[in-house]
């Protein structure tokens, strides 16, 4: 594929989707990754068969198999012109990942989709009975999968709170913060703040000085 077909922003979109290894809402790119994703970027990547786009109830992007292959090409690639200091640093990190992959023999998609069980890396013995915090995390996961049409779909936190009304707000919020640190879990703000109902605003959890209204769990 001729390199001129992809802009720096296009390439950053593909790399972000590859590293997160999950469908992402358009709001994630702007509010979290700092990428100004415009309709022309979305249309170009879709027309090239690199991403799939779901537009209802909100715009969500996902890599196709071809997109995974193209994103993998960025590992070890030369930084594009006018990448700047941040772009240059990104490609230094991507080159390291390429060398790590080559050394280990691990496929790129396997590496980024890898799930790490904290119990395997924490030296402190784990208590035999689950803690209240662990129970809350499990309850949120269960409620999410009952509300979502499929894994990776976004669910309003207001709906989750309604489904788990027995959990106190501190318990619920603490469990969300725990989930937010796990791969495959994405907490994002509503892209169109005007459509939020009062109860949906009230149900938000604040992370990094930003209110998050929706959650998606892909694993």
PDB file of C-alpha atoms in Angstrom:
ATOM      1  CA  UNK A   1       0.000   0.000   0.000  1.00  0.00           C
ATOM      2  CA  UNK A   2       1.554   3.311  -1.020  1.00  0.00           C
ATOM      3  CA  UNK A   3       2.564   5.268   2.062  1.00  0.00           C
ATOM      4  CA  UNK A   4       1.076   8.471   0.656  1.00  0.00           C
ATOM      5  CA  UNK A   5      -2.387   6.977   1.156  1.00  0.00           C
ATOM      6  CA  UNK A   6      -2.064   7.379   4.921  1.00  0.00           C
ATOM      7  CA  UNK A   7      -1.488  10.594   6.834  1.00  0.00           C
ATOM      8  CA  UNK A   8       0.243  10.792  10.194  1.00  0.00           C
ATOM      9  CA  UNK A   9      -3.169  11.027  11.876  1.00  0.00           C
ATOM     10  CA  UNK A  10      -4.340   7.931   9.958  1.00  0.00           C
ATOM     11  CA  UNK A  11      -1.335   6.010  11.184  1.00  0.00           C
ATOM     12  CA  UNK A  12      -1.835   7.174  14.770  1.00  0.00           C
ATOM     13  CA  UNK A  13      -5.448   6.004  14.642  1.00  0.00           C
ATOM     14  CA  UNK A  14      -4.371   2.548  13.496  1.00  0.00           C
ATOM     15  CA  UNK A  15      -1.625   2.323  16.128  1.00  0.00           C
ATOM     16  CA  UNK A  16      -4.033   3.384  18.878  1.00  0.00           C
ATOM     17  CA  UNK A  17      -6.559   0.725  17.842  1.00  0.00           C
ATOM     18  CA  UNK A  18      -3.770  -1.866  17.705  1.00  0.00           C
ATOM     19  CA  UNK A  19      -2.355  -1.043  21.141  1.00  0.00           C
ATOM     20  CA  UNK A  20      -5.791  -0.944  22.802  1.00  0.00           C
ATOM     21  CA  UNK A  21      -6.759  -4.152  20.925  1.00  0.00           C
ATOM     22  CA  UNK A  22     -10.463  -3.315  21.144  1.00  0.00           C
ATOM     23  CA  UNK A  23     -13.109  -1.234  19.351  1.00  0.00           C
ATOM     24  CA  UNK A  24     -12.910   2.383  20.478  1.00  0.00           C
ATOM     25  CA  UNK A  25     -15.473   5.206  20.353  1.00  0.00           C
ATOM     26  CA  UNK A  26     -14.502   8.277  18.383  1.00  0.00           C
ATOM     27  CA  UNK A  27     -14.511  10.275  21.617  1.00  0.00           C
ATOM     28  CA  UNK A  28     -11.591   8.172  22.908  1.00  0.00           C
ATOM     29  CA  UNK A  29      -9.278   9.479  20.204  1.00  0.00           C
ATOM     30  CA  UNK A  30      -9.985  13.129  21.009  1.00  0.00           C
ATOM     31  CA  UNK A  31     -10.458  13.011  24.774  1.00  0.00           C
ATOM     32  CA  UNK A  32      -7.878  10.383  25.729  1.00  0.00           C
ATOM     33  CA  UNK A  33      -5.363   9.925  22.897  1.00  0.00           C
ATOM     34  CA  UNK A  34      -5.390  13.578  21.838  1.00  0.00           C
ATOM     35  CA  UNK A  35      -5.931  12.679  18.170  1.00  0.00           C
ATOM     36  CA  UNK A  36      -8.071  15.018  16.090  1.00  0.00           C
ATOM     37  CA  UNK A  37     -10.018  12.366  14.200  1.00  0.00           C
ATOM     38  CA  UNK A  38     -12.028  13.977  11.405  1.00  0.00           C
ATOM     39  CA  UNK A  39     -14.639  12.385   9.093  1.00  0.00           C
ATOM     40  CA  UNK A  40     -12.139  12.268   6.226  1.00  0.00           C
ATOM     41  CA  UNK A  41      -9.727  10.154   8.292  1.00  0.00           C
ATOM     42  CA  UNK A  42     -12.529   7.773   9.187  1.00  0.00           C
ATOM     43  CA  UNK A  43     -13.760   7.574   5.592  1.00  0.00           C
ATOM     44  CA  UNK A  44     -10.279   7.021   4.148  1.00  0.00           C
ATOM     45  CA  UNK A  45      -9.403   4.205   6.550  1.00  0.00           C
ATOM     46  CA  UNK A  46     -12.785   2.595   5.987  1.00  0.00           C
ATOM     47  CA  UNK A  47     -12.508   2.834   2.184  1.00  0.00           C
ATOM     48  CA  UNK A  48      -9.089   1.179   2.362  1.00  0.00           C
ATOM     49  CA  UNK A  49     -10.612  -1.698   4.326  1.00  0.00           C
ATOM     50  CA  UNK A  50      -8.509  -0.977   7.416  1.00  0.00           C
ATOM     51  CA  UNK A  51     -11.296  -0.245   9.888  1.00  0.00           C
ATOM     52  CA  UNK A  52     -14.946  -0.994  10.468  1.00  0.00           C
ATOM     53  CA  UNK A  53     -17.185   1.831  11.666  1.00  0.00           C
ATOM     54  CA  UNK A  54     -20.355   1.479  13.715  1.00  0.00           C
ATOM     55  CA  UNK A  55     -22.323   4.725  13.759  1.00  0.00           C
ATOM     56  CA  UNK A  56     -25.263   3.929  16.052  1.00  0.00           C
ATOM     57  CA  UNK A  57     -25.879   4.598  18.866  1.00  0.00           C
ATOM     58  CA  UNK A  58     -22.414   6.276  18.705  1.00  0.00           C
ATOM     59  CA  UNK A  59     -19.439   6.180  16.349  1.00  0.00           C
ATOM     60  CA  UNK A  60     -17.090   3.291  17.181  1.00  0.00           C
ATOM     61  CA  UNK A  61     -13.980   2.251  15.214  1.00  0.00           C
ATOM     62  CA  UNK A  62     -12.456  -1.237  15.039  1.00  0.00           C
ATOM     63  CA  UNK A  63      -9.531  -2.698  13.115  1.00  0.00           C
ATOM     64  CA  UNK A  64     -10.189  -5.223  10.367  1.00  0.00           C
ATOM     65  CA  UNK A  65      -7.719  -8.073   9.766  1.00  0.00           C
ATOM     66  CA  UNK A  66      -6.200  -5.926   7.021  1.00  0.00           C
ATOM     67  CA  UNK A  67      -6.058  -3.048   9.478  1.00  0.00           C
ATOM     68  CA  UNK A  68      -4.169  -5.178  11.997  1.00  0.00           C
ATOM     69  CA  UNK A  69      -1.621  -6.050   9.309  1.00  0.00           C
ATOM     70  CA  UNK A  70      -1.223  -2.396   8.327  1.00  0.00           C
ATOM     71  CA  UNK A  71      -0.928  -1.226  11.924  1.00  0.00           C
ATOM     72  CA  UNK A  72       1.739  -3.857  12.536  1.00  0.00           C
ATOM     73  CA  UNK A  73       3.783  -2.324   9.709  1.00  0.00           C
ATOM     74  CA  UNK A  74       4.189   0.769  11.906  1.00  0.00           C
ATOM     75  CA  UNK A  75       6.271  -1.296  14.332  1.00  0.00           C
ATOM     76  CA  UNK A  76       9.824  -0.544  13.285  1.00  0.00           C
ATOM     77  CA  UNK A  77       8.776   1.913  10.557  1.00  0.00           C
ATOM     78  CA  UNK A  78      10.523   5.244   9.993  1.00  0.00           C
ATOM     79  CA  UNK A  79       8.735   8.232  11.542  1.00  0.00           C
ATOM     80  CA  UNK A  80       6.705  10.105   8.917  1.00  0.00           C
ATOM     81  CA  UNK A  81       7.831  13.572   7.910  1.00  0.00           C
ATOM     82  CA  UNK A  82       6.844  16.368  10.286  1.00  0.00           C
ATOM     83  CA  UNK A  83       6.093  13.836  13.018  1.00  0.00           C
ATOM     84  CA  UNK A  84       7.559  16.190  15.597  1.00  0.00           C
ATOM     85  CA  UNK A  85       9.150  15.302  18.926  1.00  0.00           C
ATOM     86  CA  UNK A  86       6.132  13.327  20.194  1.00  0.00           C
ATOM     87  CA  UNK A  87       5.852  11.425  16.917  1.00  0.00           C
ATOM     88  CA  UNK A  88       9.559  10.661  16.888  1.00  0.00           C
ATOM     89  CA  UNK A  89       9.390   9.343  20.434  1.00  0.00           C
ATOM     90  CA  UNK A  90       6.362   7.214  19.510  1.00  0.00           C
ATOM     91  CA  UNK A  91       8.296   5.528  16.719  1.00  0.00           C
ATOM     92  CA  UNK A  92      11.259   4.889  19.019  1.00  0.00           C
ATOM     93  CA  UNK A  93       8.845   3.012  21.302  1.00  0.00           C
ATOM     94  CA  UNK A  94       7.275   1.190  18.351  1.00  0.00           C
ATOM     95  CA  UNK A  95      10.733   0.113  17.168  1.00  0.00           C
ATOM     96  CA  UNK A  96      11.431  -1.326  20.624  1.00  0.00           C
ATOM     97  CA  UNK A  97       8.154  -3.276  20.451  1.00  0.00           C
ATOM     98  CA  UNK A  98       9.142  -4.646  17.041  1.00  0.00           C
ATOM     99  CA  UNK A  99      12.470  -5.879  18.416  1.00  0.00           C
ATOM    100  CA  UNK A 100      10.699  -7.371  21.435  1.00  0.00           C
ATOM    101  CA  UNK A 101       8.242  -9.187  19.164  1.00  0.00           C
ATOM    102  CA  UNK A 102      11.015 -10.463  16.901  1.00  0.00           C
ATOM    103  CA  UNK A 103      13.036 -11.676  19.894  1.00  0.00           C
ATOM    104  CA  UNK A 104      10.139 -13.424  21.639  1.00  0.00           C
ATOM    105  CA  UNK A 105       8.474 -14.836  18.537  1.00  0.00           C
ATOM    106  CA  UNK A 106       5.139 -13.468  19.743  1.00  0.00           C
ATOM    107  CA  UNK A 107       2.671 -12.194  17.164  1.00  0.00           C
ATOM    108  CA  UNK A 108       1.835  -8.503  17.480  1.00  0.00           C
ATOM    109  CA  UNK A 109      -1.892  -9.150  17.844  1.00  0.00           C
ATOM    110  CA  UNK A 110      -1.233 -11.759  20.548  1.00  0.00           C
ATOM    111  CA  UNK A 111       0.988  -9.309  22.436  1.00  0.00           C
ATOM    112  CA  UNK A 112      -1.541  -6.485  22.486  1.00  0.00           C
ATOM    113  CA  UNK A 113      -4.481  -8.769  23.239  1.00  0.00           C
ATOM    114  CA  UNK A 114      -2.610 -10.411  26.124  1.00  0.00           C
ATOM    115  CA  UNK A 115      -4.509 -10.431  29.396  1.00  0.00           C
ATOM    116  CA  UNK A 116      -2.410 -10.196  32.572  1.00  0.00           C
ATOM    117  CA  UNK A 117      -3.771 -11.822  35.700  1.00  0.00           C
ATOM    118  CA  UNK A 118      -2.609  -9.707  38.627  1.00  0.00           C
ATOM    119  CA  UNK A 119      -2.669 -12.761  40.897  1.00  0.00           C
ATOM    120  CA  UNK A 120       0.222 -14.185  38.848  1.00  0.00           C
ATOM    121  CA  UNK A 121       2.506 -11.199  39.425  1.00  0.00           C
ATOM    122  CA  UNK A 122       1.645 -10.119  42.959  1.00  0.00           C
ATOM    123  CA  UNK A 123       3.884 -11.754  45.544  1.00  0.00           C
ATOM    124  CA  UNK A 124       1.559 -11.189  48.497  1.00  0.00           C
ATOM    125  CA  UNK A 125      -0.636 -14.262  49.157  1.00  0.00           C
ATOM    126  CA  UNK A 126      -4.226 -13.790  48.079  1.00  0.00           C
ATOM    127  CA  UNK A 127      -6.902 -14.302  50.696  1.00  0.00           C
ATOM    128  CA  UNK A 128      -9.126 -17.322  50.142  1.00  0.00           C
ATOM    129  CA  UNK A 129     -12.339 -15.329  50.281  1.00  0.00           C
ATOM    130  CA  UNK A 130     -13.129 -12.540  47.841  1.00  0.00           C
ATOM    131  CA  UNK A 131     -12.945  -8.988  49.144  1.00  0.00           C
ATOM    132  CA  UNK A 132     -15.948  -6.651  48.949  1.00  0.00           C
ATOM    133  CA  UNK A 133     -14.122  -4.657  46.244  1.00  0.00           C
ATOM    134  CA  UNK A 134     -13.613  -7.808  44.177  1.00  0.00           C
ATOM    135  CA  UNK A 135     -17.284  -8.665  44.630  1.00  0.00           C
ATOM    136  CA  UNK A 136     -18.294  -5.224  43.328  1.00  0.00           C
ATOM    137  CA  UNK A 137     -16.074  -5.617  40.260  1.00  0.00           C
ATOM    138  CA  UNK A 138     -17.608  -9.010  39.549  1.00  0.00           C
ATOM    139  CA  UNK A 139     -21.125  -7.628  39.973  1.00  0.00           C
ATOM    140  CA  UNK A 140     -20.427  -4.771  37.556  1.00  0.00           C
ATOM    141  CA  UNK A 141     -19.003  -7.179  34.996  1.00  0.00           C
ATOM    142  CA  UNK A 142     -22.050  -9.435  35.316  1.00  0.00           C
ATOM    143  CA  UNK A 143     -24.499  -6.537  35.048  1.00  0.00           C
ATOM    144  CA  UNK A 144     -22.632  -5.123  32.058  1.00  0.00           C
ATOM    145  CA  UNK A 145     -22.848  -8.388  30.124  1.00  0.00           C
ATOM    146  CA  UNK A 146     -26.562  -8.596  30.884  1.00  0.00           C
ATOM    147  CA  UNK A 147     -27.144  -5.074  29.547  1.00  0.00           C
ATOM    148  CA  UNK A 148     -24.783  -5.050  26.554  1.00  0.00           C
ATOM    149  CA  UNK A 149     -25.899  -6.597  23.284  1.00  0.00           C
ATOM    150  CA  UNK A 150     -22.379  -7.978  22.851  1.00  0.00           C
ATOM    151  CA  UNK A 151     -18.957  -7.579  24.498  1.00  0.00           C
ATOM    152  CA  UNK A 152     -17.390  -4.235  23.607  1.00  0.00           C
ATOM    153  CA  UNK A 153     -20.692  -2.366  23.256  1.00  0.00           C
ATOM    154  CA  UNK A 154     -21.033   0.791  25.327  1.00  0.00           C
ATOM    155  CA  UNK A 155     -23.444   0.861  28.267  1.00  0.00           C
ATOM    156  CA  UNK A 156     -24.505   3.934  30.219  1.00  0.00           C
ATOM    157  CA  UNK A 157     -23.209   4.016  33.781  1.00  0.00           C
ATOM    158  CA  UNK A 158     -26.679   5.214  34.794  1.00  0.00           C
ATOM    159  CA  UNK A 159     -28.129   1.894  33.599  1.00  0.00           C
ATOM    160  CA  UNK A 160     -25.450  -0.044  35.456  1.00  0.00           C
ATOM    161  CA  UNK A 161     -26.085   1.875  38.667  1.00  0.00           C
ATOM    162  CA  UNK A 162     -29.819   1.177  38.346  1.00  0.00           C
ATOM    163  CA  UNK A 163     -29.112  -2.529  37.881  1.00  0.00           C
ATOM    164  CA  UNK A 164     -26.849  -2.554  40.955  1.00  0.00           C
ATOM    165  CA  UNK A 165     -28.790  -0.276  43.281  1.00  0.00           C
ATOM    166  CA  UNK A 166     -27.677  -2.326  46.301  1.00  0.00           C
ATOM    167  CA  UNK A 167     -24.087  -1.128  45.802  1.00  0.00           C
ATOM    168  CA  UNK A 168     -23.251   2.144  47.493  1.00  0.00           C
ATOM    169  CA  UNK A 169     -21.847   4.884  45.311  1.00  0.00           C
ATOM    170  CA  UNK A 170     -18.351   4.661  46.901  1.00  0.00           C
ATOM    171  CA  UNK A 171     -18.309   0.876  46.315  1.00  0.00           C
ATOM    172  CA  UNK A 172     -19.491   1.294  42.729  1.00  0.00           C
ATOM    173  CA  UNK A 173     -17.009   4.064  41.916  1.00  0.00           C
ATOM    174  CA  UNK A 174     -14.090   2.203  43.520  1.00  0.00           C
ATOM    175  CA  UNK A 175     -14.914  -0.878  41.446  1.00  0.00           C
ATOM    176  CA  UNK A 176     -15.057   1.238  38.275  1.00  0.00           C
ATOM    177  CA  UNK A 177     -11.611   2.657  39.035  1.00  0.00           C
ATOM    178  CA  UNK A 178     -10.299  -0.877  39.459  1.00  0.00           C
ATOM    179  CA  UNK A 179     -11.876  -1.968  36.176  1.00  0.00           C
ATOM    180  CA  UNK A 180     -10.477   1.094  34.410  1.00  0.00           C
ATOM    181  CA  UNK A 181      -6.962  -0.242  34.997  1.00  0.00           C
ATOM    182  CA  UNK A 182      -7.741  -3.507  33.231  1.00  0.00           C
ATOM    183  CA  UNK A 183      -7.117  -4.152  29.546  1.00  0.00           C
ATOM    184  CA  UNK A 184     -10.300  -4.443  27.548  1.00  0.00           C
ATOM    185  CA  UNK A 185     -12.233  -1.998  29.770  1.00  0.00           C
ATOM    186  CA  UNK A 186     -12.950   1.496  28.446  1.00  0.00           C
ATOM    187  CA  UNK A 187     -14.643   4.313  30.361  1.00  0.00           C
ATOM    188  CA  UNK A 188     -15.433   7.302  28.135  1.00  0.00           C
ATOM    189  CA  UNK A 189     -17.451  10.525  28.203  1.00  0.00           C
ATOM    190  CA  UNK A 190     -20.567  10.962  26.107  1.00  0.00           C
ATOM    191  CA  UNK A 191     -19.474  12.715  22.905  1.00  0.00           C
ATOM    192  CA  UNK A 192     -22.648  14.804  22.705  1.00  0.00           C
ATOM    193  CA  UNK A 193     -23.105  16.286  26.161  1.00  0.00           C
ATOM    194  CA  UNK A 194     -26.365  17.944  25.133  1.00  0.00           C
ATOM    195  CA  UNK A 195     -28.198  14.601  24.893  1.00  0.00           C
ATOM    196  CA  UNK A 196     -27.370  13.571  28.456  1.00  0.00           C
ATOM    197  CA  UNK A 197     -30.286  13.244  30.827  1.00  0.00           C
ATOM    198  CA  UNK A 198     -29.896  14.561  34.400  1.00  0.00           C
ATOM    199  CA  UNK A 199     -29.654  11.028  35.814  1.00  0.00           C
ATOM    200  CA  UNK A 200     -26.972  10.159  33.253  1.00  0.00           C
ATOM    201  CA  UNK A 201     -24.918  13.193  34.264  1.00  0.00           C
ATOM    202  CA  UNK A 202     -25.345  12.312  37.926  1.00  0.00           C
ATOM    203  CA  UNK A 203     -24.239   8.718  37.302  1.00  0.00           C
ATOM    204  CA  UNK A 204     -20.886   9.727  35.804  1.00  0.00           C
ATOM    205  CA  UNK A 205     -17.624   8.779  37.466  1.00  0.00           C
ATOM    206  CA  UNK A 206     -14.819  11.337  37.422  1.00  0.00           C
ATOM    207  CA  UNK A 207     -11.428  10.079  36.269  1.00  0.00           C
ATOM    208  CA  UNK A 208      -8.586  12.473  35.536  1.00  0.00           C
ATOM    209  CA  UNK A 209     -10.825  15.513  36.014  1.00  0.00           C
ATOM    210  CA  UNK A 210     -13.178  14.239  33.317  1.00  0.00           C
ATOM    211  CA  UNK A 211     -16.667  12.804  33.755  1.00  0.00           C
ATOM    212  CA  UNK A 212     -17.111   9.351  32.182  1.00  0.00           C
ATOM    213  CA  UNK A 213     -20.656   8.319  31.259  1.00  0.00           C
ATOM    214  CA  UNK A 214     -20.196   5.038  29.392  1.00  0.00           C
ATOM    215  CA  UNK A 215     -18.310   1.786  29.820  1.00  0.00           C
ATOM    216  CA  UNK A 216     -17.385  -0.987  27.408  1.00  0.00           C
ATOM    217  CA  UNK A 217     -15.913  -4.338  28.443  1.00  0.00           C
ATOM    218  CA  UNK A 218     -14.535  -6.454  25.636  1.00  0.00           C
ATOM    219  CA  UNK A 219     -13.079  -9.254  27.739  1.00  0.00           C
TER     220      UNK A 219
END
